[in-house]
Coordinates of C-alpha atoms in Angstrom, one line a residue:
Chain A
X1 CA -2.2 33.1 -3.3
X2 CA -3.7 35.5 -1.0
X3 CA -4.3 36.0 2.4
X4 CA -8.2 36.1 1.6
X5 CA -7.1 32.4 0.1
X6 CA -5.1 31.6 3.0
X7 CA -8.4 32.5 5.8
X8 CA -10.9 30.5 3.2
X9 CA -8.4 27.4 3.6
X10 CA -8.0 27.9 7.3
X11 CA -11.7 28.0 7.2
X12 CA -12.3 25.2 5.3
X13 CA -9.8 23.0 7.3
X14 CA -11.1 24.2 10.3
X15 CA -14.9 23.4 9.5
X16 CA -13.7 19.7 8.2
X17 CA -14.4 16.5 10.0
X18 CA -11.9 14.5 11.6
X19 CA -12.3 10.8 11.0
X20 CA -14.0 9.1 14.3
X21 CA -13.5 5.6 13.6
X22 CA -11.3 3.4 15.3
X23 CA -7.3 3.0 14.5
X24 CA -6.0 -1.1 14.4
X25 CA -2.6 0.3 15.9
X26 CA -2.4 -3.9 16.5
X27 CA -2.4 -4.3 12.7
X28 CA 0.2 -1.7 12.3
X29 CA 2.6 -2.8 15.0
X30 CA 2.2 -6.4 12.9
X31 CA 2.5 -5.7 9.7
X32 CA 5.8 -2.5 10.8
X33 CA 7.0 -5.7 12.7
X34 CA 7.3 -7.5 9.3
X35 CA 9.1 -4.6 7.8
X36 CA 11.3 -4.1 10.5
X37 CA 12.2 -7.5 10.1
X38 CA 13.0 -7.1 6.6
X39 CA 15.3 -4.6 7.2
X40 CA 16.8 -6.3 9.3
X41 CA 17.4 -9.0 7.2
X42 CA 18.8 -6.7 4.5
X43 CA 21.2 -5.4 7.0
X44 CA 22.3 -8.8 7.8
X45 CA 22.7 -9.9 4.5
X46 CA 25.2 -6.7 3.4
X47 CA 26.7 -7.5 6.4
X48 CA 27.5 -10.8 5.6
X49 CA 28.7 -9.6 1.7
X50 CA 30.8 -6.8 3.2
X51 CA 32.1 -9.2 6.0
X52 CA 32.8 -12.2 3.1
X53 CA 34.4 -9.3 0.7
X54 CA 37.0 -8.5 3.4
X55 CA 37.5 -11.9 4.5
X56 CA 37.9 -13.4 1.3
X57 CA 41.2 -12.2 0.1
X58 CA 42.8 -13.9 3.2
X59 CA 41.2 -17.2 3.3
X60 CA 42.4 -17.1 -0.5
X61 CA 45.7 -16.1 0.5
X62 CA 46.1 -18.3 2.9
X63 CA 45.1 -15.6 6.0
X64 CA 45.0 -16.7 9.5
X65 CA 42.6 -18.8 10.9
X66 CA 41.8 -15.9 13.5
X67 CA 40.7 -13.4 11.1
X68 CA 37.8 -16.3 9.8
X69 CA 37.0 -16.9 13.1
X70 CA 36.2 -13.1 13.8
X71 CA 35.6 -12.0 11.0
X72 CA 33.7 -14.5 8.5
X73 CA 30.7 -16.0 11.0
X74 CA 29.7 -19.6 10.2
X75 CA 26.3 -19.3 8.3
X76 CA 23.6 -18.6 10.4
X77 CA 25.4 -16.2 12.1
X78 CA 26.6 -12.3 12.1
X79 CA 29.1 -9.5 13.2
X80 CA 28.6 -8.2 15.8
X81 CA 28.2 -4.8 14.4
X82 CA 24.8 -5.9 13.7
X83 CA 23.7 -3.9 16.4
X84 CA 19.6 -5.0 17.0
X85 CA 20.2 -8.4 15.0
X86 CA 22.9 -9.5 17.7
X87 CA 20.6 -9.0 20.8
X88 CA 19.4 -12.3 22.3
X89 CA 15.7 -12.1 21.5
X90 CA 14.6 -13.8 24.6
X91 CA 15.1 -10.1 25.7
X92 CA 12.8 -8.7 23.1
X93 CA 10.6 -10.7 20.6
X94 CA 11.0 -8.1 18.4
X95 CA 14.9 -8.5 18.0
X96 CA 16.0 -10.9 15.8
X97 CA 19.6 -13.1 16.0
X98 CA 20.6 -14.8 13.2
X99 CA 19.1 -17.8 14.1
X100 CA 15.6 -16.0 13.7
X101 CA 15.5 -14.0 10.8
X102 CA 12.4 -15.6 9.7
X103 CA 9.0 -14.2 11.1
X104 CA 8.8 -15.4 14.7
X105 CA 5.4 -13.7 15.8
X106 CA 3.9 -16.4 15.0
X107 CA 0.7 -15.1 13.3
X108 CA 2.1 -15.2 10.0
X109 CA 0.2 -15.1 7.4
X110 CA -1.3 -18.4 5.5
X111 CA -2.0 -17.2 2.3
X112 CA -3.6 -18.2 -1.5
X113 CA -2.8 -16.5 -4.5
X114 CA -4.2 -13.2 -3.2
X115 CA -6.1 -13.9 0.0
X116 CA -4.3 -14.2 3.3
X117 CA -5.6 -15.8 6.5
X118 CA -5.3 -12.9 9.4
X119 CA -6.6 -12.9 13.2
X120 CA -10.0 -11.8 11.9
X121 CA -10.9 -14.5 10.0
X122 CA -12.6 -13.5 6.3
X123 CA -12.1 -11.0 4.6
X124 CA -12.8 -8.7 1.9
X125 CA -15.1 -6.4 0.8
X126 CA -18.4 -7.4 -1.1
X127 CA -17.5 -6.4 -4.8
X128 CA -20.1 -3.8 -5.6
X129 CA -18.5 -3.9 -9.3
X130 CA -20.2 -5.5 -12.4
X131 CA -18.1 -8.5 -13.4
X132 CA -16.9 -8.0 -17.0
X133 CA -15.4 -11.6 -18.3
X134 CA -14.9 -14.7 -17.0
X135 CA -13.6 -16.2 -13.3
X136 CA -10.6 -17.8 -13.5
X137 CA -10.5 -20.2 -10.4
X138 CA -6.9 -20.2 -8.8
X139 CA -7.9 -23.1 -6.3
X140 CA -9.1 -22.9 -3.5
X141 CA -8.2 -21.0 0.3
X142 CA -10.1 -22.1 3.5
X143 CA -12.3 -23.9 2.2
X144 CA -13.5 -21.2 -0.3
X145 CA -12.7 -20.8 -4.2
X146 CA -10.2 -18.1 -4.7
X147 CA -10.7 -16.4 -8.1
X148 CA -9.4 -13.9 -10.6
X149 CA -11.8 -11.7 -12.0
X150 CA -12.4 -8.0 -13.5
X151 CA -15.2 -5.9 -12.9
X152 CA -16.4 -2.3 -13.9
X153 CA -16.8 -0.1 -10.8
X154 CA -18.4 3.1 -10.6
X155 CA -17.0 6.9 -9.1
X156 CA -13.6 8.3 -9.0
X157 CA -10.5 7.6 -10.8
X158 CA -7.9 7.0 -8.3
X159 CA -5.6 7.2 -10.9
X160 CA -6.2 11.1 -12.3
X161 CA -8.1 11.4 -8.9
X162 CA -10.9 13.0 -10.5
X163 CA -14.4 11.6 -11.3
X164 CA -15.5 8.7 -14.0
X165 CA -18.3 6.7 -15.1
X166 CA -16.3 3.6 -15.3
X167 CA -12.9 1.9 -14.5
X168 CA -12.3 -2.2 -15.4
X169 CA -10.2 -2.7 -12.7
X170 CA -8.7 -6.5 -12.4
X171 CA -9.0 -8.2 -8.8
X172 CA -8.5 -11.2 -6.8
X173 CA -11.6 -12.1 -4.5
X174 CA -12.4 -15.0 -2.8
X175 CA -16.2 -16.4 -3.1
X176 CA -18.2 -17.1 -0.1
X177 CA -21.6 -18.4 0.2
X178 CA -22.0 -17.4 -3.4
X179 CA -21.1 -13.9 -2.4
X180 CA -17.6 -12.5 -4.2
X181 CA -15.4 -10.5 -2.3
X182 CA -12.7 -8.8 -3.5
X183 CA -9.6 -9.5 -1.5
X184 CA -7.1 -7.4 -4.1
X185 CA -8.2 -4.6 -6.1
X186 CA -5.2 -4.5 -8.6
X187 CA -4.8 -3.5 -12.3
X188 CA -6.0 -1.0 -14.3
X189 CA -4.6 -1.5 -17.5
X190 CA -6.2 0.5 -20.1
X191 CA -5.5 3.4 -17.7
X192 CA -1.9 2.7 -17.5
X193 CA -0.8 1.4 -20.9
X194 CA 2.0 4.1 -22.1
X195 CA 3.2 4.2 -18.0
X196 CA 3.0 0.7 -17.2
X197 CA 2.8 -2.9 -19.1
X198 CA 2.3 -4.7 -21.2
X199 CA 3.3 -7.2 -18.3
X200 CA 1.7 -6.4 -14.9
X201 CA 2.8 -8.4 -11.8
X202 CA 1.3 -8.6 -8.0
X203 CA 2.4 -10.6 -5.1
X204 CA 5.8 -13.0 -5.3
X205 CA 6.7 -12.1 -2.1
X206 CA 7.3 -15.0 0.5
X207 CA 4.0 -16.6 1.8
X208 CA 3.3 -19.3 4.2
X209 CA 0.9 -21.9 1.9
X210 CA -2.1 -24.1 3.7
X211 CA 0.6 -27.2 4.4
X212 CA 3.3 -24.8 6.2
X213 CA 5.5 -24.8 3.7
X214 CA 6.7 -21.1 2.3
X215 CA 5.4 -20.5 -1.1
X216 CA 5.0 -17.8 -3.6
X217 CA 2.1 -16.7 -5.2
X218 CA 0.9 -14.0 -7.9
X219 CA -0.8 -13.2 -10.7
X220 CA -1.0 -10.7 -13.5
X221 CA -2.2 -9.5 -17.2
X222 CA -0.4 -9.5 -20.0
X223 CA -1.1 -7.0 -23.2
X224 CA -2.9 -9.0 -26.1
X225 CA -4.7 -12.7 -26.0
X226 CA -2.3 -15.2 -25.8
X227 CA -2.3 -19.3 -25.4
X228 CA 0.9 -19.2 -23.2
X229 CA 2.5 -17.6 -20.4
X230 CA 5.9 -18.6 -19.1
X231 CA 7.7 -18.8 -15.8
X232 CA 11.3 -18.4 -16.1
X233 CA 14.2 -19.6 -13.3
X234 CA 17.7 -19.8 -13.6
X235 CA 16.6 -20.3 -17.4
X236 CA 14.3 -22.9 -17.4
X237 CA 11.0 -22.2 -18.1
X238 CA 7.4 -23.9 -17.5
X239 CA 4.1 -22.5 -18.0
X240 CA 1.9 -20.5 -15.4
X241 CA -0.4 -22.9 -12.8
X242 CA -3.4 -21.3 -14.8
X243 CA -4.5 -18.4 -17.6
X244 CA -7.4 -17.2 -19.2
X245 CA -8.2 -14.7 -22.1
X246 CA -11.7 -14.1 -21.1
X247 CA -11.1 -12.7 -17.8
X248 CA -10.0 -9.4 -18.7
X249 CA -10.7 -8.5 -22.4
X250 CA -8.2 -7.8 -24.6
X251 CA -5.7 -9.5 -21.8
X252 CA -4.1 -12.2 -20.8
X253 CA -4.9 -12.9 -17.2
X254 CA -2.8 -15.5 -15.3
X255 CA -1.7 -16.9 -11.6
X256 CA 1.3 -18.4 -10.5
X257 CA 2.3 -20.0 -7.0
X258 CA 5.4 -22.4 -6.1
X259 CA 7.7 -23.3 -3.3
X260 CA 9.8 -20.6 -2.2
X261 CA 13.4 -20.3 -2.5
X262 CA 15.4 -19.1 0.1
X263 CA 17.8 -17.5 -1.5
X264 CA 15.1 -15.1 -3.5
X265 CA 15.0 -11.4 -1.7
X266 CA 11.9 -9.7 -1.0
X267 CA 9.9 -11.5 -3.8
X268 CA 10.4 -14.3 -6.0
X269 CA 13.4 -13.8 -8.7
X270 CA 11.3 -15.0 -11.9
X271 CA 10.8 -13.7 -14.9
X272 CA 6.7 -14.4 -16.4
X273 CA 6.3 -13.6 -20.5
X274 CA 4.7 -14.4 -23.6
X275 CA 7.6 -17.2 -25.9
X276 CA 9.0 -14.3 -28.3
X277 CA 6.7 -11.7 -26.7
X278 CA 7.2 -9.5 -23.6
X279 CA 8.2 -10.8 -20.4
X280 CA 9.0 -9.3 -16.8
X281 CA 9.8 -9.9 -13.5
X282 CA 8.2 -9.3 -10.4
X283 CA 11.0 -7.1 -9.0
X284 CA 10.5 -4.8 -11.8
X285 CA 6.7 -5.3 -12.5
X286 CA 5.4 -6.7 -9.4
X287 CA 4.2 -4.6 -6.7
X288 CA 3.9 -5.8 -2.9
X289 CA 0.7 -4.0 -0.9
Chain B
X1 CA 14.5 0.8 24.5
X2 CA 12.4 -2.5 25.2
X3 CA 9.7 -3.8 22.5
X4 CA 6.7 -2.7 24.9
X5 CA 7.9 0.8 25.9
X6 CA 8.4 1.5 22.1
X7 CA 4.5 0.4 21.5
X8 CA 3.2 2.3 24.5
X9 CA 5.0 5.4 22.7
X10 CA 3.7 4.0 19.6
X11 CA 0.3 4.2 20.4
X12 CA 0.1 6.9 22.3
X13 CA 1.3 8.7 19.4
X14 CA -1.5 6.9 16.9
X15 CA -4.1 7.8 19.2
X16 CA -3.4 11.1 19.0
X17 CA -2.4 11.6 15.5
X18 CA -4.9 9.0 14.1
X19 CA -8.5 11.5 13.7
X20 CA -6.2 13.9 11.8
X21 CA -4.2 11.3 9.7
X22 CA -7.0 9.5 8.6
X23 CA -9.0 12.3 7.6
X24 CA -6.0 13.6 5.7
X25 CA -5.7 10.3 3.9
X26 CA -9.8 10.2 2.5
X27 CA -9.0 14.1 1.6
X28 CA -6.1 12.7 -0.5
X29 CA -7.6 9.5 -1.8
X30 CA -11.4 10.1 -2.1
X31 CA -12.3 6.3 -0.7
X32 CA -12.2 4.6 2.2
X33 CA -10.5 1.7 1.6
X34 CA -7.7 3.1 0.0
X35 CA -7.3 6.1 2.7
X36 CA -7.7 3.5 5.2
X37 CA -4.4 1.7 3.5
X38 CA -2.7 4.4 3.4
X39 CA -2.6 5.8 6.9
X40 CA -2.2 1.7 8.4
X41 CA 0.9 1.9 5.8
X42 CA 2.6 4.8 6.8
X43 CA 1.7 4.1 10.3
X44 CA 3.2 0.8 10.2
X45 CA 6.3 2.5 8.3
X46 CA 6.8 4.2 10.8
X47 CA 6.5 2.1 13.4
X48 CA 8.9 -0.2 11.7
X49 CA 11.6 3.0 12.3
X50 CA 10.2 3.7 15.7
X51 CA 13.7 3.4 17.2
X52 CA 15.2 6.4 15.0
X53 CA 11.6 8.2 14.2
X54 CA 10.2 8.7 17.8
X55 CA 7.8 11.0 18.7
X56 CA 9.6 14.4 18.0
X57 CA 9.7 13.6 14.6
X58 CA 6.9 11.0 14.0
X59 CA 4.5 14.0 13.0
X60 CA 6.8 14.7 9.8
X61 CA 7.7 11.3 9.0
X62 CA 4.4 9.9 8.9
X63 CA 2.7 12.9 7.2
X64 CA 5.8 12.8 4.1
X65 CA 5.1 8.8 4.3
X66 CA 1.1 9.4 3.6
X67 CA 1.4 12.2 0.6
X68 CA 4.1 10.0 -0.9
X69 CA 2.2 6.5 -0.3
X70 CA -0.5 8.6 -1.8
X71 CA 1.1 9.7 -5.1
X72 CA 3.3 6.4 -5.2
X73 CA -0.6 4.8 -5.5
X74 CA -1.9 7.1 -8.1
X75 CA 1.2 6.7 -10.3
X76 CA 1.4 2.8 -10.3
X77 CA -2.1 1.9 -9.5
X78 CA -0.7 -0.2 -6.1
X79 CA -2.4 -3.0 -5.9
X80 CA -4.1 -3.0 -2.6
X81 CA -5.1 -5.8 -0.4
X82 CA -8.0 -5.7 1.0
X83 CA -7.3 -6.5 4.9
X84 CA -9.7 -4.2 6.8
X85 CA -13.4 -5.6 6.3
X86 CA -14.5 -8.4 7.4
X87 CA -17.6 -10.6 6.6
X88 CA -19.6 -8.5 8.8
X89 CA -18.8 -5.7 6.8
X90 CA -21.3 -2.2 7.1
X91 CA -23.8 -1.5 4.7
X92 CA -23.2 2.0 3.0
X93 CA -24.7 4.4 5.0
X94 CA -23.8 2.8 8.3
X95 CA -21.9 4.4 11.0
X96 CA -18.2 3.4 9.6
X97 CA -19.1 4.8 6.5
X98 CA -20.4 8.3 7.8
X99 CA -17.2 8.3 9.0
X100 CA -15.6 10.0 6.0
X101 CA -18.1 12.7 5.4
X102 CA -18.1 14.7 2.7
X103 CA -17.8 18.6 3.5
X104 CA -16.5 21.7 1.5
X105 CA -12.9 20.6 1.9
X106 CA -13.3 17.4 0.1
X107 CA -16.0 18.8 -3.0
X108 CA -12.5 21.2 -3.4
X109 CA -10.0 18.8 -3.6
X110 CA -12.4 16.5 -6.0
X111 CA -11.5 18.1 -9.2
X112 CA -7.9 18.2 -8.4
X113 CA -5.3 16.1 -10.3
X114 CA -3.1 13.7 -6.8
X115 CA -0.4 16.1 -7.3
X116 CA -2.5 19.1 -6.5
X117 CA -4.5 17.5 -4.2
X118 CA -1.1 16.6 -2.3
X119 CA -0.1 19.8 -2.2
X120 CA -3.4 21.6 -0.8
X121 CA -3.3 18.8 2.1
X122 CA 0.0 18.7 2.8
X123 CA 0.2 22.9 3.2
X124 CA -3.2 23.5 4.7
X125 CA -4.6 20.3 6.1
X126 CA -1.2 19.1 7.4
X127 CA -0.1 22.5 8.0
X128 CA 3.3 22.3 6.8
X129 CA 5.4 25.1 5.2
X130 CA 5.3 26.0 1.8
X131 CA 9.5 25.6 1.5
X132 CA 8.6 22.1 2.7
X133 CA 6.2 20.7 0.5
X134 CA 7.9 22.4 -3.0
X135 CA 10.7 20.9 -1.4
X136 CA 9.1 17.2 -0.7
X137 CA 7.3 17.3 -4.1
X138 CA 9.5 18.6 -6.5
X139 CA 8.1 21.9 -7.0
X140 CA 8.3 25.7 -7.0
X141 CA 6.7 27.4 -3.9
X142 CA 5.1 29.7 -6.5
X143 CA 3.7 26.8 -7.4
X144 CA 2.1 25.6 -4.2
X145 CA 0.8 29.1 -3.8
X146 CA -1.0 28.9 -7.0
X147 CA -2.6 25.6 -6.8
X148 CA -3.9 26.5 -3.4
X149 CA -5.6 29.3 -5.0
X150 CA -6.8 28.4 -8.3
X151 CA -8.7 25.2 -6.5
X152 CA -10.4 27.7 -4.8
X153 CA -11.1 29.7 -7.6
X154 CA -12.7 26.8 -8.9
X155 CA -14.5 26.2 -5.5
X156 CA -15.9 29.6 -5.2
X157 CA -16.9 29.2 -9.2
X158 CA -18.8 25.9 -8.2
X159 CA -20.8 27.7 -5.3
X160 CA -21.7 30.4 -7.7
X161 CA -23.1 28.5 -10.6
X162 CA -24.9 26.0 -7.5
X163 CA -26.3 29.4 -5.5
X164 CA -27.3 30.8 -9.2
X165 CA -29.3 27.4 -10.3
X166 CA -30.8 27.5 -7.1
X167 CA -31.5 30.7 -6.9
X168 CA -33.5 30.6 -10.4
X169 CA -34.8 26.8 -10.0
X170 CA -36.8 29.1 -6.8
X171 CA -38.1 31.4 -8.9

């Protein structure tokens, strides 16, 4: 690197653009909300293990009642030491006691398999991308069929970042008036076989479905063509809500959805696969956008 | 602090970091959509830490959040949810797409592999020190001289064989 490099650079940055388009800092503030809350929840919850790890031995041994009423809260309820969880959130809609962990802003998000329902209303962008296989309908979300899907877009490789002619890229669109939008641009598989697979996994994070009840939802390709997918919990397993070998060539394309269980962390704790074949679960597969 | 003084702060600071950020983030990703993720993610990352981030050292947070969003992406193809178009969504060519123009910067950092491409932003665009970004990325600051410098090798190659086509297509 020289100096002569170093002035070129300063030139070129100099010279460059800045964007000019508007900044959602209200989307932001939502969606860092969410995380925040998450953390918070986190917090609580190794609070509660650490609190129930000390507290144990003397409820075991036959402690004092004092040291449970301090120490081990009633459920629903933390230390103290849970500095922002313990403020009362009449104060601050953003803190959260224990009796509010759950999102309270109450905009949260009604989602399908893919497709959530926000403040704007629709959305998605128009999929400019040829569609390679098959639909596979997931249902429907507002009033809309909600479908799985691959299609071959044109221009850079996100992946190597450099230019290509072609990437099959699997996604999750809703269709409206005909028109198919792409809500979740997803996998790349051929790309990423050798780094990734032969299971991927999107979504099983905690949803709110149409009814108001929490849910999960995902879906995700599988390596090879294959009749079944599984869905396994606490050892018992069932087959997927839906599949299809003719969305994505030479895949195994399938959705899941279900009621969520509380006691899952950030995303669902099951494990999808192929009987005898490869199998995965969302915490090590799945990614959450 | 109370919830709204921490999004006054909060904004004030996305308002004046945004133009920057979100040019940074189509220099590193090369498409709207996905630069557009990447700055609302890091933005509401950082938002989320507001409390312990705060506008002394938002700038560095935020800019560390965006390369590593950015190589995080290109290593396992996140899958992105699309939650910033709507059904009235531009044609190309219309004013939100002009917004990421192309320029001299961006035809450098094409040909670059997303490590690369992180480090030329990061040091130049983002104007952060070379001991940082080896640091951040793993790597020698011999080496963040030398990509810097061999994409503009390959820049200054490009111009050359474009002015000598041109030059003889005029002939």
């Amino acid at each position: 690197m020289t100096q002569h490099d170093d002035h070129d650079l300063a030139l070129l940055v100099r010279d460059d653009p800045v964007h000019t388009g508007p900044a959602d800092t209200a989307r932001m503030i939502r969606v860092g909300t969410r995380l925040r809350r998450r953390r918070q929840v986190g917090i609580a919850a190794a609070v509660g293990l650490a609190a129930a790890a000390v507290v144990a031995p003397f409820v075991l041994l036959g402690g004092t009642d004092t040291a449970v009423d301090t120490d081990l809260a009633p459920a629903g309820q933390t230390s103290a030491s849970t500095s922002e969880a313990a403020q009362d959130p009449s104060t601050d809609p953003t803190q959260v006691t224990p009796k509010s962990l759950r999102d309270l802003s109450g905009s949260a998000q009604v989602c399908g398999v893919a497709v959530c329902r926000v403040s704007r209303g629709t959305v998605g962008s128009v999929e400019r991308g040829e569609v390679i296989g098959t639909r596979l309908e997931m249902g429907t979300f507002d009033g809309v069929p909600e479908v799985l899907y691959a299609a071959r877009n044109k221009g850079f490789d996100t992946i190597t970042g450099k230019p290509k002619d072609s990437v099959d890229v699997l996604s999750a669109g809703i269709v409206v008036d005909g028109q198919l939008r792409r809500t979740v641009w997803s996998f790349q598989p051929v790309e990423e076989a050798g780094v990734l697979g032969p299971v991927f996994l999107y979504g099983a994070q905690r949803t709110i479905a149409e009814d108001g009840t929490p849910q999960f939802a995902m879906f995700g390709l599988i390596e090879g063509e294959h009749q079944e997918v599984t869905a396994t919990v606490d050892g018992q397993s069932r087959p997927v809500a839906g599949l299809s070998t003719t969305v994505y060539p030479g895949y195994t394309a399938f959705y899941d959805r279900g009621p969520w269980d509380e006691s899952w962390g950030d995303r669902a704790e099951i494990t999808y696969g192929v009987p005898g074949g490869p199998s995965c679960t969302p915490l090590e597969c799945g990614m959450i956008g | 602090m109370d919830r709204h003084q921490r999004d006054r702060e909060f904004e004030e600071f996305v308002a004046a970091s945004w133009p920057r950020l979100r040019r940074a983030a189509y220099l590193l990703a090369h498409d709207t959509h996905d630069a557009e993720d990447l700055v609302q993610s890091a933005l509401a990352r950082c938002y989320a830490g507001w409390g312990r981030i705060r506008a002394d050292s938002a700038y560095a947070y935020v800019h560390r959040a965006l390369v590593n969003g950015y190589i995080d992406s290109t290593r396992r193809r996140t899958p992105v949810p699309v939650d910033h178009t709507t059904a009235d969504e531009p044609a190309p060519g219309s004013p939100t797409d002009d917004a990421d123009q192309r320029s001299e910067l961006v035809e450098l950092l094409a040909p670059l592999s997303p490590r690369e491409r992180s480090i030329v932003v990061w040091r130049y665009y983002l104007d952060a020190s070379e001991q940082d970004v080896a640091h951040e990325l793993g790597v020698s600051v011999g080496t963040v001289k030398s990509t810097a410098s061999r994409a503009l090798a390959r820049l200054r190659s490009a111009h050359t064989t474009t002015s000598l086509t041109s030059s003889q297509e005029h002939r």
